[in-house]
CSV table of C-alpha atoms and ligand atoms in Angstrom, one decimal:
chain,number,residue,atom,x,y,z
A,1,MET,CA,-24.5,18.5,-15.4
A,2,ASN,CA,-26.9,16.6,-13.3
A,3,VAL,CA,-24.9,14.4,-10.8
A,4,VAL,CA,-28.0,12.7,-9.5
A,5,GLU,CA,-28.8,11.4,-13.0
A,6,SER,CA,-25.3,10.1,-13.4
A,7,ILE,CA,-25.5,8.2,-10.1
A,8,GLU,CA,-28.9,6.8,-11.1
A,9,ARG,CA,-27.7,5.7,-14.5
A,10,LYS,CA,-24.7,3.9,-13.0
A,11,ARG,CA,-26.9,2.4,-10.3
A,12,ASP,CA,-29.2,1.0,-13.0
A,13,GLY,CA,-26.3,-0.5,-14.9
A,14,HIS,CA,-25.8,1.9,-17.7
A,15,ALA,CA,-22.6,3.3,-19.1
A,16,LEU,CA,-21.4,6.8,-18.3
A,17,ALA,CA,-20.4,9.0,-21.3
A,18,ALA,CA,-16.8,10.2,-21.6
A,19,GLU,CA,-17.7,13.8,-21.1
A,20,GLU,CA,-19.8,13.0,-18.1
A,21,ILE,CA,-17.0,11.1,-16.4
A,22,ARG,CA,-14.6,14.0,-17.0
A,23,ALA,CA,-17.1,16.4,-15.5
A,24,LEU,CA,-17.6,14.2,-12.5
A,25,ILE,CA,-13.9,13.9,-11.8
A,26,ALA,CA,-13.2,17.6,-12.4
A,27,GLY,CA,-16.3,18.6,-10.3
A,28,TYR,CA,-15.3,16.5,-7.3
A,29,THR,CA,-11.7,17.6,-7.5
A,30,ALA,CA,-12.9,21.3,-7.6
A,31,ASP,CA,-15.2,20.7,-4.6
A,32,ALA,CA,-18.2,21.4,-6.8
A,33,ILE,CA,-19.6,17.9,-6.1
A,34,PRO,CA,-20.1,17.0,-2.4
A,35,ASP,CA,-18.7,13.9,-0.7
A,36,TYR,CA,-22.2,12.3,-0.4
A,37,GLN,CA,-22.8,12.3,-4.1
A,38,MET,CA,-19.4,11.0,-5.0
A,39,SER,CA,-19.8,8.3,-2.3
A,40,ALA,CA,-23.1,7.2,-3.9
A,41,LEU,CA,-21.5,7.1,-7.4
A,42,LEU,CA,-18.5,5.1,-6.1
A,43,MET,CA,-20.8,2.6,-4.5
A,44,ALA,CA,-22.7,2.3,-7.8
A,45,ILE,CA,-19.4,1.7,-9.6
A,46,LEU,CA,-18.4,-0.9,-7.0
A,47,LEU,CA,-21.6,-2.7,-7.6
A,48,ARG,CA,-22.0,-2.2,-11.4
A,49,GLY,CA,-18.4,-1.9,-12.5
A,50,LEU,CA,-17.0,0.2,-15.4
A,51,SER,CA,-16.6,-0.9,-19.0
A,52,ALA,CA,-13.1,-0.9,-20.5
A,53,ASP,CA,-13.9,2.4,-22.3
A,54,GLU,CA,-15.3,4.0,-19.1
A,55,LEU,CA,-12.3,2.9,-17.1
A,56,ALA,CA,-9.9,4.3,-19.7
A,57,VAL,CA,-11.6,7.7,-19.5
A,58,TRP,CA,-12.0,7.6,-15.7
A,59,THR,CA,-8.3,6.8,-15.3
A,60,ASP,CA,-7.2,9.5,-17.8
A,61,ALA,CA,-9.4,12.1,-16.0
A,62,MET,CA,-7.8,11.2,-12.7
A,63,LEU,CA,-4.3,11.3,-14.2
A,64,HIS,CA,-4.8,14.7,-15.7
A,65,SER,CA,-6.5,16.2,-12.6
A,66,GLY,CA,-3.0,17.4,-11.7
A,67,ASP,CA,0.5,17.7,-13.1
A,68,VAL,CA,2.0,14.8,-15.1
A,69,LEU,CA,5.7,14.7,-14.3
A,70,ASP,CA,8.4,14.4,-16.9
A,71,PHE,CA,11.8,13.2,-15.8
A,72,SER,CA,13.2,12.6,-19.3
A,73,HIS,CA,16.2,14.8,-18.3
A,74,ILE,CA,17.2,12.2,-15.7
A,75,ALA,CA,19.4,9.6,-17.3
A,76,ALA,CA,18.7,6.8,-14.8
A,77,PRO,CA,15.8,4.5,-15.6
A,78,LYS,CA,12.6,5.6,-13.8
A,79,VAL,CA,10.9,2.6,-12.2
A,80,ASP,CA,8.4,2.4,-9.4
A,81,LYS,CA,6.5,-0.3,-7.5
A,82,HIS,CA,3.0,-0.2,-6.0
A,83,SER,CA,1.0,-2.7,-3.9
A,84,THR,CA,-2.7,-3.2,-4.1
A,85,GLY,CA,-2.7,-3.2,-0.3
A,86,GLY,CA,-2.2,-5.7,2.5
A,87,VAL,CA,-1.7,-6.1,6.2
A,88,GLY,CA,1.9,-5.7,7.5
A,89,ASP,CA,2.8,-4.8,3.9
A,90,LYS,CA,5.7,-2.5,4.5
A,91,VAL,CA,7.6,-3.8,1.5
A,92,SER,CA,8.0,-0.4,-0.3
A,93,ILE,CA,9.9,1.0,2.6
A,94,PRO,CA,12.9,-1.3,2.5
A,95,LEU,CA,12.5,-2.1,-1.2
A,96,VAL,CA,12.9,1.3,-2.8
A,97,PRO,CA,16.1,2.4,-1.1
A,98,MET,CA,17.6,-1.0,-2.0
A,99,VAL,CA,16.7,-0.5,-5.7
A,100,ALA,CA,17.6,3.2,-5.7
A,101,ALA,CA,21.0,2.2,-4.3
A,102,CYS,CA,21.4,0.0,-7.5
A,103,GLY,CA,21.0,3.0,-9.8
A,104,VAL,CA,17.3,3.2,-10.5
A,105,ALA,CA,15.4,6.5,-10.0
A,106,ILE,CA,12.2,6.1,-8.1
A,107,PRO,CA,9.6,8.9,-8.1
A,108,MET,CA,7.1,7.3,-5.7
A,109,ILE,CA,3.6,8.6,-5.1
A,110,SER,CA,2.0,6.5,-2.4
A,111,GLY,CA,-1.3,6.5,-0.4
A,112,ARG,CA,-2.4,6.4,3.2
A,113,GLY,CA,-4.1,3.4,4.9
A,114,LEU,CA,-7.0,2.2,2.9
A,115,GLY,CA,-9.8,0.1,4.5
A,116,HIS,CA,-8.2,-2.5,6.7
A,117,THR,CA,-4.8,-2.2,4.9
A,118,GLY,CA,-1.9,0.1,6.0
A,119,GLY,CA,-0.5,2.9,3.8
A,120,THR,CA,3.1,3.8,3.0
A,121,LEU,CA,2.5,7.5,3.8
A,122,ASP,CA,1.1,6.8,7.3
A,123,LYS,CA,4.1,4.6,8.0
A,124,LEU,CA,6.6,7.1,6.8
A,125,GLU,CA,5.0,9.9,8.8
A,126,SER,CA,5.6,8.0,12.0
A,127,ILE,CA,9.2,9.1,11.5
A,128,PRO,CA,9.2,12.5,13.3
A,129,GLY,CA,9.3,15.4,10.9
A,130,PHE,CA,9.0,13.3,7.7
A,131,ARG,CA,7.1,15.4,5.0
A,132,THR,CA,5.2,13.6,2.3
A,133,ALA,CA,3.4,16.7,1.0
A,134,LEU,CA,5.7,17.9,-1.8
A,135,ASP,CA,4.9,20.2,-4.7
A,136,PRO,CA,6.1,19.1,-8.1
A,137,ALA,CA,9.1,21.4,-8.0
A,138,GLU,CA,10.4,20.0,-4.7
A,139,PHE,CA,9.5,16.4,-5.8
A,140,THR,CA,11.7,16.9,-8.9
A,141,ARG,CA,14.5,18.5,-7.0
A,142,LEU,CA,14.6,15.7,-4.5
A,143,LEU,CA,14.5,13.0,-7.3
A,144,GLU,CA,17.4,14.8,-9.1
A,145,ARG,CA,19.4,15.0,-5.8
A,146,THR,CA,18.8,11.6,-4.2
A,147,GLY,CA,17.3,9.4,-7.0
A,148,LEU,CA,14.4,8.5,-4.6
A,149,VAL,CA,11.4,10.6,-3.5
A,150,LEU,CA,8.5,9.3,-1.4
A,151,ALA,CA,5.5,11.6,-1.5
A,152,GLY,CA,1.7,11.6,-1.4
A,153,GLN,CA,-1.0,12.7,-3.7
A,154,SER,CA,-1.5,16.5,-3.3
A,155,GLU,CA,-3.4,19.4,-4.7
A,156,THR,CA,-1.0,19.3,-7.7
A,157,LEU,CA,-0.2,15.6,-8.0
A,158,VAL,CA,-3.2,13.4,-8.8
A,159,PRO,CA,-5.6,15.5,-6.6
A,160,ALA,CA,-8.6,13.5,-7.8
A,161,ASP,CA,-7.0,10.3,-6.4
A,162,ARG,CA,-6.2,12.2,-3.2
A,163,ARG,CA,-9.8,12.9,-2.6
A,164,ILE,CA,-11.4,9.8,-4.0
A,165,TYR,CA,-9.0,7.6,-2.1
A,166,ALA,CA,-9.7,9.3,1.2
A,167,LEU,CA,-13.5,8.9,0.5
A,168,ARG,CA,-13.2,5.3,-0.5
A,169,ASP,CA,-11.3,4.5,2.7
A,170,VAL,CA,-14.3,5.3,4.9
A,171,THR,CA,-17.3,4.4,2.6
A,172,GLY,CA,-16.8,0.7,2.0
A,173,THR,CA,-15.9,1.4,-1.7
A,174,VAL,CA,-12.4,0.0,-1.8
A,175,PRO,CA,-12.7,-3.5,-3.2
A,176,SER,CA,-13.6,-2.6,-6.8
A,177,ILE,CA,-11.3,-3.6,-9.7
A,178,PRO,CA,-11.9,-0.4,-11.7
A,179,LEU,CA,-11.6,1.9,-8.7
A,180,ILE,CA,-8.4,0.2,-7.5
A,181,ALA,CA,-6.9,0.1,-11.0
A,182,SER,CA,-7.7,3.7,-11.8
A,183,SER,CA,-6.4,4.9,-8.4
A,184,ILE,CA,-3.1,3.0,-8.7
A,185,MET,CA,-2.5,3.7,-12.4
A,186,SER,CA,-3.4,7.4,-12.3
A,187,LYS,CA,-0.8,7.9,-9.6
A,188,LYS,CA,1.8,5.8,-11.3
A,189,LEU,CA,1.3,7.3,-14.8
A,190,ALA,CA,1.6,10.8,-13.3
A,191,GLU,CA,5.2,9.9,-12.2
A,192,GLY,CA,6.7,9.9,-15.7
A,193,LEU,CA,7.9,6.3,-15.4
A,194,ASP,CA,9.7,4.0,-17.8
A,195,ALA,CA,8.4,0.9,-16.1
A,196,LEU,CA,6.2,-0.2,-13.2
A,197,VAL,CA,6.2,-3.3,-11.0
A,198,LEU,CA,2.9,-4.1,-9.2
A,199,ASP,CA,2.4,-6.3,-6.2
A,200,VAL,CA,-1.2,-7.6,-6.5
A,201,LYS,CA,-2.1,-9.1,-3.2
A,202,VAL,CA,-4.5,-12.1,-2.9
A,203,GLY,CA,-6.0,-13.7,0.2
A,204,SER,CA,-8.2,-12.8,3.2
A,205,GLY,CA,-6.2,-9.6,3.9
A,206,ALA,CA,-6.2,-8.4,0.3
A,207,PHE,CA,-9.0,-6.6,-1.6
A,208,MET,CA,-8.9,-9.5,-4.0
A,209,ARG,CA,-9.8,-12.6,-2.0
A,210,ASP,CA,-9.3,-15.2,-4.8
A,211,ILE,CA,-6.8,-15.7,-7.6
A,212,VAL,CA,-9.4,-15.1,-10.4
A,213,ARG,CA,-10.1,-11.6,-9.3
A,214,ALA,CA,-6.4,-10.9,-8.5
A,215,ARG,CA,-5.5,-12.0,-12.0
A,216,GLU,CA,-8.3,-9.7,-13.5
A,217,LEU,CA,-7.0,-6.8,-11.5
A,218,ALA,CA,-3.4,-7.4,-12.5
A,219,ARG,CA,-4.4,-7.8,-16.2
A,220,THR,CA,-6.5,-4.6,-16.0
A,221,MET,CA,-3.6,-2.6,-14.7
A,222,VAL,CA,-1.1,-4.1,-17.2
A,223,GLY,CA,-3.5,-3.2,-19.9
A,224,ILE,CA,-3.8,0.4,-18.7
A,225,GLY,CA,0.0,0.7,-18.6
A,226,ALA,CA,0.3,-0.7,-22.2
A,227,ALA,CA,-2.3,1.8,-23.4
A,228,HIS,CA,-0.1,4.6,-22.0
A,229,GLY,CA,3.2,3.1,-23.3
A,230,THR,CA,4.4,2.1,-19.8
A,231,ALA,CA,5.7,-1.4,-19.3
A,232,VAL,CA,4.0,-3.0,-16.3
A,233,THR,CA,4.9,-6.3,-14.6
A,234,ALA,CA,2.6,-7.7,-11.9
A,235,LEU,CA,3.5,-10.3,-9.3
A,236,ILE,CA,0.4,-11.8,-7.6
A,237,THR,CA,1.5,-12.5,-4.0
A,238,ASP,CA,0.0,-14.0,-0.9
A,239,MET,CA,-1.9,-12.0,1.7
A,240,SER,CA,-3.7,-14.7,3.7
A,241,GLN,CA,-1.5,-13.9,6.7
A,242,PRO,CA,0.3,-10.6,7.6
A,243,LEU,CA,3.6,-10.0,5.9
A,244,GLY,CA,6.5,-10.0,8.4
A,245,ARG,CA,5.7,-9.7,12.1
A,246,ALA,CA,4.9,-6.0,12.5
A,247,VAL,CA,1.4,-4.5,11.9
A,248,GLY,CA,1.0,-0.8,12.6
A,249,ASN,CA,2.8,2.3,11.5
A,250,ALA,CA,5.9,3.0,13.6
A,251,ASN,CA,6.6,-0.7,14.2
A,252,GLU,CA,6.5,-1.4,10.5
A,253,ILE,CA,9.2,1.2,10.0
A,254,ALA,CA,11.3,-0.5,12.7
A,255,GLU,CA,10.8,-3.9,10.9
A,256,SER,CA,11.7,-2.2,7.5
A,257,LEU,CA,15.0,-1.0,9.1
A,258,GLU,CA,15.8,-4.5,10.1
A,259,VAL,CA,15.5,-5.6,6.4
A,260,LEU,CA,17.7,-2.6,5.4
A,261,ARG,CA,20.3,-3.9,7.9
A,262,GLY,CA,20.3,-7.4,6.4
A,263,GLY,CA,17.9,-9.0,8.9
A,264,GLY,CA,14.1,-9.1,9.1
A,265,PRO,CA,11.5,-11.9,8.8
A,266,ALA,CA,12.0,-14.4,5.9
A,267,ASP,CA,8.7,-13.8,4.1
A,268,LEU,CA,9.2,-10.0,4.0
A,269,VAL,CA,12.8,-10.3,2.8
A,270,GLU,CA,11.8,-12.8,0.1
A,271,ILE,CA,9.0,-10.6,-1.3
A,272,THR,CA,11.2,-7.5,-1.1
A,273,HIS,CA,13.9,-9.3,-3.1
A,274,GLN,CA,11.5,-10.7,-5.7
A,275,LEU,CA,10.0,-7.3,-6.3
A,276,GLY,CA,13.5,-5.7,-6.3
A,277,VAL,CA,14.6,-8.2,-9.0
A,278,ALA,CA,11.6,-7.3,-11.1
A,279,MET,CA,12.4,-3.6,-10.7
A,280,LEU,CA,16.0,-4.0,-11.7
A,281,LEU,CA,15.2,-6.1,-14.7
A,282,ALA,CA,12.4,-3.6,-15.7
A,283,GLY,CA,14.9,-0.8,-15.5
A,284,GLY,CA,17.5,-2.6,-17.5
A,285,VAL,CA,20.2,-2.2,-14.9
A,286,ALA,CA,20.6,-6.0,-14.3
A,287,PRO,CA,21.0,-8.5,-17.2
A,288,ASP,CA,19.3,-11.4,-15.4
A,289,PRO,CA,17.6,-12.4,-12.2
A,290,ASP,CA,20.7,-13.8,-10.6
A,291,ALA,CA,22.7,-10.6,-11.2
A,292,ALA,CA,19.7,-8.6,-9.9
A,293,GLN,CA,19.7,-10.6,-6.7
A,294,ARG,CA,23.5,-10.1,-6.2
A,295,MET,CA,23.1,-6.3,-6.7
A,296,LEU,CA,20.3,-6.2,-4.1
A,297,HIS,CA,22.3,-8.3,-1.6
A,298,ALA,CA,25.4,-6.0,-2.2
A,299,ALA,CA,23.3,-2.9,-1.7
A,300,VAL,CA,22.2,-4.1,1.7
A,301,ALA,CA,25.5,-5.7,2.8
A,302,SER,CA,27.5,-2.5,1.9
A,303,GLY,CA,25.1,-0.3,3.9
A,304,ASN,CA,24.3,1.6,0.7
A,305,ALA,CA,20.6,0.8,0.9
A,306,PHE,CA,20.4,2.0,4.5
A,307,ALA,CA,22.4,5.1,3.7
A,308,LYS,CA,20.0,5.8,0.8
A,309,PHE,CA,17.0,5.6,3.1
A,310,GLU,CA,18.8,7.9,5.6
A,311,GLU,CA,19.5,10.4,2.8
A,312,VAL,CA,15.8,10.5,1.8
A,313,VAL,CA,14.6,10.8,5.4
A,314,ILE,CA,16.9,13.8,6.0
A,315,ALA,CA,16.0,15.3,2.6
A,316,GLN,CA,12.3,15.1,3.5
A,317,GLY,CA,12.7,16.6,6.9
A,318,GLY,CA,12.6,13.4,9.0
A,319,ASP,CA,14.7,12.8,12.1
A,320,PRO,CA,17.5,10.4,11.2
A,321,ALA,CA,18.1,9.5,14.9
A,322,VAL,CA,15.2,7.1,14.8
A,323,LEU,CA,16.9,5.1,12.1
A,324,HIS,CA,19.8,4.4,14.3
A,325,ASP,CA,17.7,3.9,17.4
A,326,PRO,CA,14.2,2.6,16.5
A,327,SER,CA,13.2,2.8,20.2
A,328,LEU,CA,12.8,6.6,19.5
A,329,LEU,CA,9.9,5.9,17.2
A,330,PRO,CA,6.5,6.6,18.6
A,331,SER,CA,5.2,3.7,20.7
A,332,ALA,CA,1.9,3.4,22.6
A,333,PRO,CA,2.5,3.0,26.3
A,334,GLU,CA,0.7,-0.3,27.0
A,335,GLU,CA,1.2,-3.9,25.9
A,336,ALA,CA,-1.3,-6.8,26.0
A,337,VAL,CA,-0.2,-10.3,25.0
A,338,VAL,CA,-2.5,-12.9,23.5
A,339,THR,CA,-1.2,-16.3,24.4
A,340,ALA,CA,-1.8,-19.8,23.0
A,341,PRO,CA,-4.7,-21.4,24.9
A,342,ARG,CA,-3.2,-24.9,24.2
A,343,ASP,CA,-0.5,-26.8,22.5
A,344,GLY,CA,-1.0,-26.9,18.7
A,345,ILE,CA,0.0,-26.0,15.2
A,346,VAL,CA,-1.0,-22.7,13.7
A,347,GLN,CA,-3.6,-23.4,11.0
A,348,ARG,CA,-4.6,-19.8,10.2
A,349,CYS,CA,-3.3,-16.3,11.0
A,350,ASP,CA,-6.0,-14.2,9.5
A,351,ALA,CA,-4.8,-11.1,7.8
A,352,LEU,CA,-8.2,-9.5,7.5
A,353,LEU,CA,-9.1,-9.8,11.2
A,354,LEU,CA,-5.7,-8.4,12.2
A,355,GLY,CA,-6.0,-5.6,9.7
A,356,VAL,CA,-9.5,-4.6,10.9
A,357,ALA,CA,-8.2,-4.9,14.5
A,358,ALA,CA,-5.3,-2.6,13.7
A,359,VAL,CA,-7.7,0.1,12.4
A,360,ARG,CA,-9.8,-0.3,15.6
A,361,LEU,CA,-6.7,0.2,17.7
A,362,GLY,CA,-6.1,3.5,15.9
A,363,ALA,CA,-3.6,2.5,13.2
A,364,GLY,CA,-6.1,3.5,10.5
A,365,ARG,CA,-9.1,5.7,10.1
A,366,MET,CA,-12.8,5.2,10.5
A,367,THR,CA,-13.7,8.8,9.3
A,368,LYS,CA,-11.9,11.0,6.9
A,369,GLU,CA,-11.1,13.5,9.6
A,370,GLU,CA,-9.5,11.0,12.0
A,371,ALA,CA,-5.7,11.1,12.7
A,372,VAL,CA,-3.9,7.8,12.9
A,373,ASP,CA,-2.0,6.8,16.0
A,374,PRO,CA,1.6,5.9,14.8
A,375,GLY,CA,2.4,4.0,18.0
A,376,VAL,CA,-0.3,1.3,18.1
A,377,GLY,CA,-0.2,-2.1,16.4
A,378,PHE,CA,0.8,-5.7,16.8
A,379,ILE,CA,3.8,-7.9,16.7
A,380,VAL,CA,2.4,-11.2,15.3
A,381,CYS,CA,4.7,-13.9,16.8
A,382,VAL,CA,3.6,-16.9,14.7
A,383,LYS,CA,3.1,-18.0,11.1
A,384,VAL,CA,0.9,-20.7,9.6
A,385,GLY,CA,2.6,-24.0,10.3
A,386,ASP,CA,4.4,-23.0,13.5
A,387,VAL,CA,4.2,-25.3,16.5
A,388,VAL,CA,3.3,-23.6,19.8
A,389,SER,CA,2.8,-24.6,23.4
A,390,ALA,CA,0.1,-23.4,25.7
A,391,GLY,CA,1.0,-20.0,27.1
A,392,ASP,CA,3.3,-19.1,24.2
A,393,PRO,CA,2.8,-15.5,23.0
A,394,LEU,CA,0.8,-15.3,19.7
A,395,ILE,CA,0.3,-11.6,19.4
A,396,ARG,CA,1.7,-8.6,21.3
A,397,ILE,CA,-0.6,-5.6,21.1
A,398,ARG,CA,0.6,-2.0,21.6
A,399,TRP,CA,-2.4,0.0,22.7
A,400,ARG,CA,-3.3,3.4,24.1
A,401,HIS,CA,-7.1,3.5,24.9
A,402,PRO,CA,-8.8,0.7,26.8
A,403,GLY,CA,-12.0,0.9,24.7
A,404,ARG,CA,-10.1,0.5,21.5
A,405,LEU,CA,-8.1,-2.4,22.9
A,406,ALA,CA,-11.4,-4.1,23.8
A,407,GLU,CA,-12.7,-3.7,20.2
A,408,ALA,CA,-9.4,-4.9,18.7
A,409,ARG,CA,-9.1,-7.9,21.1
A,410,SER,CA,-12.5,-9.2,20.1
A,411,LEU,CA,-11.1,-9.6,16.6
A,412,VAL,CA,-7.6,-10.6,17.5
A,413,ASP,CA,-8.8,-13.4,19.7
A,414,HIS,CA,-10.2,-15.1,16.6
A,415,ALA,CA,-7.4,-14.4,14.2
A,416,ILE,CA,-5.2,-17.3,15.1
A,417,VAL,CA,-6.6,-20.8,14.8
A,418,LEU,CA,-4.7,-23.7,16.3
A,419,GLY,CA,-5.1,-27.4,15.3
A,420,ASP,CA,-3.4,-30.7,15.6
A,421,THR,CA,-2.5,-31.4,11.9
A,422,ALA,CA,0.5,-30.1,10.0
A,423,ALA,CA,-0.2,-26.8,8.2
A,424,PHE,CA,1.6,-25.2,5.3
A,425,PRO,CA,1.5,-21.5,4.3
A,426,PRO,CA,0.6,-20.8,0.6
A,427,PRO,CA,3.4,-19.9,-1.7
A,428,LEU,CA,4.5,-16.3,-1.3
A,429,VAL,CA,4.4,-15.6,-5.1
A,430,HIS,CA,1.5,-17.2,-7.0
A,431,GLU,CA,1.9,-15.8,-10.5
A,432,ARG,CA,3.4,-13.2,-12.7
A,433,VAL,CA,1.3,-11.2,-15.2
A,434,VAL,CA,3.0,-9.2,-17.9
B,501,URA,N1,-3.6,1.4,-3.7
B,501,URA,C1,-4.0,2.5,-4.3
B,501,URA,O1,-3.3,3.4,-4.5
B,501,URA,N2,-5.3,2.6,-4.6
B,501,URA,C2,-6.2,1.5,-4.3
B,501,URA,O2,-7.4,1.7,-4.6
B,501,URA,C3,-5.7,0.4,-3.7
B,501,URA,C4,-4.4,0.3,-3.4
């Protein structure tokens, strides 16, 4: 095949043939196509899009780049959740032990940080020893044993997504509906699920900035699920300001532990519960939303959700001591505090600026080879609508390198806008797409 011709054809707005798409995905997965050519193709797709037929083949080629798991021997319903990506979006970490404690099996394949958004794998790996690289045999054993497994794409599990995802992270090719939809759905369809719940983020800190595009992304993924016989429910949720207070890797684990102990910021708890209800209903283990809510509350109040997370951390090699004493999690040595320059009401707390600033601090990557720093990040002390006085802390920054702090500060200083009129945050859940 001639990769240059494929790039040129997509650049010029033409459709790629099915066999061509399969050869491109197989070639890149086998290292026969270099990063620079795949980057150019991805940029052409971002600019020109994929037709429904092209997207179906692209997703199928990614899905079959590795093993497709079959858990039909496990009696419990298999349900997973995936987010399209946000800032401070650590929902999966408290959510899945809560839902697993209610009797749903969750074979979760997640991703790393993508663009300015954080990734579940990077967060989990801030727990010392936690292993997310599992082969299908170990993945299956852990799911059978604990009912919950948290792993990454690998050489055997959606390897095409592993490579394309890492490339998109550092080539400005993330915010494309077909590339996001194929990335998410190839991973999720490889998990052998009965049902899937999607959290489609909308707002400045999301890849979909407005509701029209968020709806299109949600419908695209629901459609791919339907074509593969997997029931998909999508909630379109707000990402105009960070979710919860913590942004970073280790500090997001600490905040997730608060939720598992029955505390945590109200917005994070609310979204976690709404997605949990959707998962329990999708799995058929709760008859209605009220019953699902009661099950989730009981899983937290009884300590079963926390115990489930501890079981998974131990099973995947993590140090359980950090769960009982989060001060043992990695933490950068220095703190800087951004304070309110005047009295006022928070009008904006910009998720995009804070997400980009977190990457600059070292919580995400600017090249494929870069390692993330688990200990850097922010505690965002305010939400839209809060009343503050001059000198009140707005953002606490955990940092390690002065140059990186300076880069991050130039963004953080503009993230929070104060005014004199009452301000109201948008609803947390905008719409549901089924
Ligand atoms: N999550 C994914 O797995 N892939 C994307 O492209 C975006 C969010």
